[in-house]
Short mmCIF file of C-alpha atoms in Angstrom, two decimals:
data_model
loop_
_atom_site.label_atom_id
_atom_site.label_comp_id
_atom_site.label_asym_id
_atom_site.label_seq_id
_atom_site.Cartn_x
_atom_site.Cartn_y
_atom_site.Cartn_z
CA UNK A 1045 92.33 72.91 77.72
CA UNK A 1046 90.26 74.57 80.43
CA UNK A 1047 92.13 76.49 83.15
CA UNK A 1048 93.17 74.30 86.05
CA UNK A 1049 94.21 75.30 89.56
CA UNK A 1050 95.87 73.46 92.43
CA UNK A 1051 96.28 74.43 96.07
CA UNK A 1052 99.05 73.03 98.27
CA UNK A 1053 98.33 73.29 102.00
CA UNK A 1054 100.75 72.38 104.80
CA UNK A 1055 102.61 73.62 107.83
CA UNK A 1056 106.19 74.96 107.88
CA UNK A 1057 108.65 72.37 106.65
CA UNK A 1058 105.94 70.11 105.24
CA UNK A 1059 107.37 70.28 101.72
CA UNK A 1060 105.03 72.79 100.08
CA UNK A 1061 107.78 74.37 97.97
CA UNK A 1062 109.06 70.97 96.84
CA UNK A 1063 105.52 69.96 95.91
CA UNK A 1064 105.10 73.21 94.03
CA UNK A 1065 108.27 72.52 92.04
CA UNK A 1066 106.93 69.04 91.26
CA UNK A 1067 103.74 70.63 89.92
CA UNK A 1068 105.86 73.03 87.88
CA UNK A 1069 107.81 70.08 86.48
CA UNK A 1070 104.56 68.39 85.52
CA UNK A 1071 103.38 71.53 83.71
CA UNK A 1072 106.55 71.47 81.65
CA UNK A 1073 106.13 67.77 80.86
CA UNK A 1074 102.59 68.44 79.63
CA UNK A 1075 103.87 71.17 77.36
CA UNK A 1076 102.09 74.07 79.08
CA UNK A 1077 105.13 76.23 79.58
CA UNK A 1078 108.86 76.51 80.19
CA UNK A 1079 110.67 78.27 83.07
CA UNK A 1080 111.02 81.55 81.17
CA UNK A 1081 107.25 81.62 80.52
CA UNK A 1082 106.20 80.58 84.02
CA UNK A 1083 105.10 83.11 86.61
CA UNK A 1084 106.16 82.57 90.23
CA UNK A 1085 105.04 85.24 92.68
CA UNK A 1086 106.29 85.48 96.26
CA UNK A 1087 106.26 88.20 98.92
CA UNK A 1088 109.99 88.14 99.73
CA UNK A 1089 113.10 88.30 97.61
CA UNK A 1090 114.57 85.30 99.41
CA UNK A 1091 111.59 83.06 98.57
CA UNK A 1092 111.62 84.24 94.98
CA UNK A 1093 115.31 83.51 94.62
CA UNK A 1094 114.97 80.04 96.18
CA UNK A 1095 112.24 79.08 93.70
CA UNK A 1096 114.15 80.53 90.75
CA UNK A 1097 117.31 78.68 91.82
CA UNK A 1098 115.45 75.38 92.06
CA UNK A 1099 113.85 75.89 88.66
CA UNK A 1100 117.15 76.89 87.07
CA UNK A 1101 118.96 73.87 88.53
CA UNK A 1102 116.21 71.41 87.68
CA UNK A 1103 115.78 72.57 84.12
CA UNK A 1104 119.41 73.48 83.38
CA UNK A 1105 118.86 77.19 82.79
CA UNK A 1106 121.32 79.89 83.95
CA UNK A 1107 119.85 81.53 87.03
CA UNK A 1108 120.88 84.99 85.85
CA UNK A 1109 118.97 84.54 82.60
CA UNK A 1110 115.86 83.31 84.39
CA UNK A 1111 115.91 86.21 86.85
CA UNK A 1112 116.51 88.78 84.12
CA UNK A 1113 114.07 87.53 81.49
CA UNK A 1114 111.60 85.40 83.44
CA UNK A 1115 108.76 86.07 85.87
CA UNK A 1116 110.09 84.58 89.12
CA UNK A 1117 109.47 87.81 91.04
CA UNK A 1118 107.93 89.42 94.07
CA UNK A 1119 104.48 90.84 93.35
CA UNK A 1120 105.84 94.38 93.62
CA UNK A 1121 108.59 93.55 91.13
CA UNK A 1122 105.99 92.19 88.70
CA UNK A 1123 104.06 95.46 88.92
CA UNK A 1124 107.24 97.52 88.59
CA UNK A 1125 108.10 95.72 85.36
CA UNK A 1126 104.55 95.78 83.99
CA UNK A 1127 104.22 99.53 84.54
CA UNK A 1128 107.66 100.39 83.19
CA UNK A 1129 108.32 102.74 86.11
CA UNK A 1130 111.66 104.59 85.95
CA UNK A 1131 113.82 103.34 88.80
CA UNK A 1132 114.45 106.80 90.26
CA UNK A 1133 110.70 107.37 90.54
CA UNK A 1134 110.13 104.59 93.08
CA UNK A 1135 110.57 105.20 96.81
CA UNK A 1136 112.67 102.20 97.85
CA UNK A 1137 114.01 103.41 101.19
CA UNK A 1138 117.47 104.49 102.20
CA UNK A 1139 118.94 107.82 103.28
CA UNK A 1140 117.76 109.99 100.37
CA UNK A 1141 114.21 108.58 100.23
CA UNK A 1142 113.83 108.76 104.00
CA UNK A 1143 114.94 112.39 103.95
CA UNK A 1144 112.41 113.12 101.19
CA UNK A 1145 109.66 111.53 103.28
CA UNK A 1146 110.60 113.42 106.45
CA UNK A 1147 110.44 116.70 104.56
CA UNK A 1148 107.15 115.77 102.87
CA UNK A 1149 105.26 114.89 106.06
CA UNK A 1150 107.21 117.12 108.45
CA UNK A 1151 108.36 114.28 110.67
CA UNK A 1152 111.96 113.89 111.81
CA UNK A 1153 111.93 110.12 112.39
CA UNK A 1154 109.84 108.74 109.49
CA UNK A 1155 111.24 106.26 107.00
CA UNK A 1156 110.02 104.73 103.76
CA UNK A 1157 108.62 101.18 104.09
CA UNK A 1158 110.36 98.44 102.13
CA UNK A 1159 107.33 96.17 101.64
CA UNK A 1160 109.58 93.12 101.90
CA UNK A 1161 109.16 90.70 104.80
CA UNK A 1162 112.91 90.02 104.52
CA UNK A 1163 113.42 93.53 105.87
CA UNK A 1164 111.96 95.32 108.86
CA UNK A 1165 109.35 97.11 106.75
CA UNK A 1166 107.19 99.60 108.57
CA UNK A 1167 105.79 98.55 111.95
CA UNK A 1168 103.23 100.62 113.81
CA UNK A 1169 104.19 99.26 117.21
CA UNK A 1170 107.92 99.83 116.57
CA UNK A 1171 107.38 103.43 115.50
CA UNK A 1172 108.78 106.23 117.61
CA UNK A 1173 107.15 109.24 115.96
CA UNK A 1174 103.69 110.33 114.84
CA UNK A 1175 104.61 110.40 111.16
CA UNK A 1176 105.73 106.78 111.07
CA UNK A 1177 102.65 105.63 113.00
CA UNK A 1178 100.31 107.44 110.61
CA UNK A 1179 102.19 106.11 107.58
CA UNK A 1180 102.11 102.55 108.90
CA UNK A 1181 98.31 102.68 109.19
CA UNK A 1182 98.08 104.30 105.74
CA UNK A 1183 100.09 101.43 104.26
CA UNK A 1184 97.78 98.93 105.96
CA UNK A 1185 94.66 100.77 104.80
CA UNK A 1186 95.80 100.68 101.21
CA UNK A 1187 96.72 97.00 101.32
CA UNK A 1188 93.32 96.14 102.81
CA UNK A 1189 91.47 98.80 100.77
CA UNK A 1190 89.72 99.95 103.95
CA UNK A 1191 89.03 103.59 104.86
CA UNK A 1192 91.85 105.06 106.90
CA UNK A 1193 89.40 106.38 109.50
CA UNK A 1194 88.09 102.85 110.13
CA UNK A 1195 91.57 101.48 110.78
CA UNK A 1196 92.54 104.52 112.83
CA UNK A 1197 89.73 103.75 115.29
CA UNK A 1198 90.96 100.16 115.69
CA UNK A 1199 94.58 101.22 116.22
CA UNK A 1200 93.59 104.02 118.58
CA UNK A 1201 91.70 101.53 120.76
CA UNK A 1202 94.91 99.56 121.31
CA UNK A 1203 97.55 102.28 121.53
CA UNK A 1204 97.14 105.74 123.05
CA UNK A 1205 100.31 106.99 121.27
CA UNK A 1206 98.47 107.30 117.97
CA UNK A 1207 98.06 110.92 116.83
CA UNK A 1208 94.56 112.29 116.32
CA UNK A 1209 92.61 111.38 113.20
CA UNK A 1210 92.90 114.99 112.03
CA UNK A 1211 96.69 114.95 112.40
CA UNK A 1212 96.95 111.58 110.64
CA UNK A 1213 94.87 112.78 107.71
CA UNK A 1214 97.09 115.88 107.45
CA UNK A 1215 100.15 113.63 107.26
CA UNK A 1216 98.55 111.47 104.56
CA UNK A 1217 97.53 114.53 102.54
CA UNK A 1218 101.05 115.95 102.78
CA UNK A 1219 102.50 112.62 101.67
CA UNK A 1220 100.21 112.07 98.70
CA UNK A 1221 100.53 115.70 97.59
CA UNK A 1222 104.33 115.53 97.74
CA UNK A 1223 104.37 112.31 95.70
CA UNK A 1224 102.20 113.91 93.04
CA UNK A 1225 104.30 117.09 92.98
CA UNK A 1226 107.64 115.26 92.77
CA UNK A 1227 106.46 112.37 90.56
CA UNK A 1228 107.25 109.69 93.13
CA UNK A 1229 105.58 106.33 93.74
CA UNK A 1230 105.79 103.84 96.59
CA UNK A 1231 105.27 100.07 96.55
CA UNK A 1232 101.55 100.28 97.35
CA UNK A 1233 101.10 102.67 94.45
CA UNK A 1234 102.46 100.01 92.09
CA UNK A 1235 99.89 97.49 93.31
CA UNK A 1236 97.03 99.97 93.21
CA UNK A 1237 97.76 101.06 89.65
CA UNK A 1238 97.86 97.47 88.39
CA UNK A 1239 94.79 96.48 90.44
CA UNK A 1240 92.75 99.45 89.22
CA UNK A 1241 92.38 101.35 92.50
CA UNK A 1242 93.24 104.90 93.54
CA UNK A 1243 93.01 107.22 96.54
CA UNK A 1244 89.77 109.21 96.61
CA UNK A 1245 91.48 112.29 98.08
CA UNK A 1246 90.07 111.66 101.55
CA UNK A 1247 90.06 108.58 103.73
CA UNK A 1248 89.17 105.90 101.18
CA UNK A 1249 89.64 104.52 97.69
CA UNK A 1250 87.85 104.28 94.36
CA UNK A 1251 88.00 102.23 91.19
CA UNK A 1252 90.26 103.28 88.33
CA UNK A 1253 91.35 101.84 85.00
CA UNK A 1254 93.94 99.10 85.60
CA UNK A 1255 97.36 99.96 84.24
CA UNK A 1256 100.30 97.90 83.05
CA UNK A 1257 100.97 95.35 80.32
CA UNK A 1258 100.06 91.95 81.76
CA UNK A 1259 102.37 89.15 80.57
CA UNK A 1260 100.44 86.37 78.84
CA UNK A 1261 101.79 83.29 80.61
CA UNK A 1262 100.14 79.85 80.68
CA UNK A 1263 101.19 79.08 84.27
CA UNK A 1264 101.30 81.14 87.47
CA UNK A 1265 102.32 80.09 90.99
CA UNK A 1266 101.52 82.11 94.13
CA UNK A 1267 103.74 81.39 97.12
CA UNK A 1268 102.42 81.80 100.70
CA UNK A 1269 98.92 82.66 99.49
CA UNK A 1270 97.57 82.73 103.06
CA UNK A 1271 99.42 86.01 103.63
CA UNK A 1272 97.95 87.83 100.65
CA UNK A 1273 96.09 91.11 101.16
CA UNK A 1274 92.98 92.20 99.29
CA UNK A 1275 95.02 94.59 97.15
CA UNK A 1276 97.61 91.92 96.32
CA UNK A 1277 94.89 89.42 95.52
CA UNK A 1278 93.39 91.82 92.96
CA UNK A 1279 96.79 92.12 91.29
CA UNK A 1280 97.33 88.37 91.21
CA UNK A 1281 93.82 87.72 89.87
CA UNK A 1282 94.62 90.10 87.04
CA UNK A 1283 97.79 88.13 86.28
#
């Protein structure tokens, strides 16, 4: 059968998730898949767990088994699993990772972004130091695949606290060099490797060979698609 897609549009509380689960149920009835061979991508751990719980309850599957063996995951978790990254290699935040970052970019107040909307993440406007402000724009640039210098100009127009472009580029260079030296990756790196993008060593990005073993699943669901970035969309299109 030819590939088929469906889009569910509605405001908060309109029943989009319930409708999505109904579509998932229909896929199972038609013999396309089962919960362990169904991909469900969300941007937060809470949304992922809610969908997995509903699927487990509806189809009488232990939730722990579905979460361990299935593909009800955040997009970053999908990439983490596809790439087979050692857990200690990923910068996930916390005291040790934050200390590593502060040493790498020479900034006393910087912290590693979580890339989960459930958490505070990294906010430019909430930042209290130059390193965090530069890193917040760098994270945005990578997610949008736009040159850092272009975004810097837009941020600088709205907030005089932003360090100079030269200082920001120094911070980015320090950060990327330290990651390479210490064999560390952050969440954006996971997405970029799976999407087939890499830093060009300056302010922008270039194409690269996509990495990671893509699971061959007959059904994929993308939750909250209106919030997807260009980088995330490239990853999901590959899935």
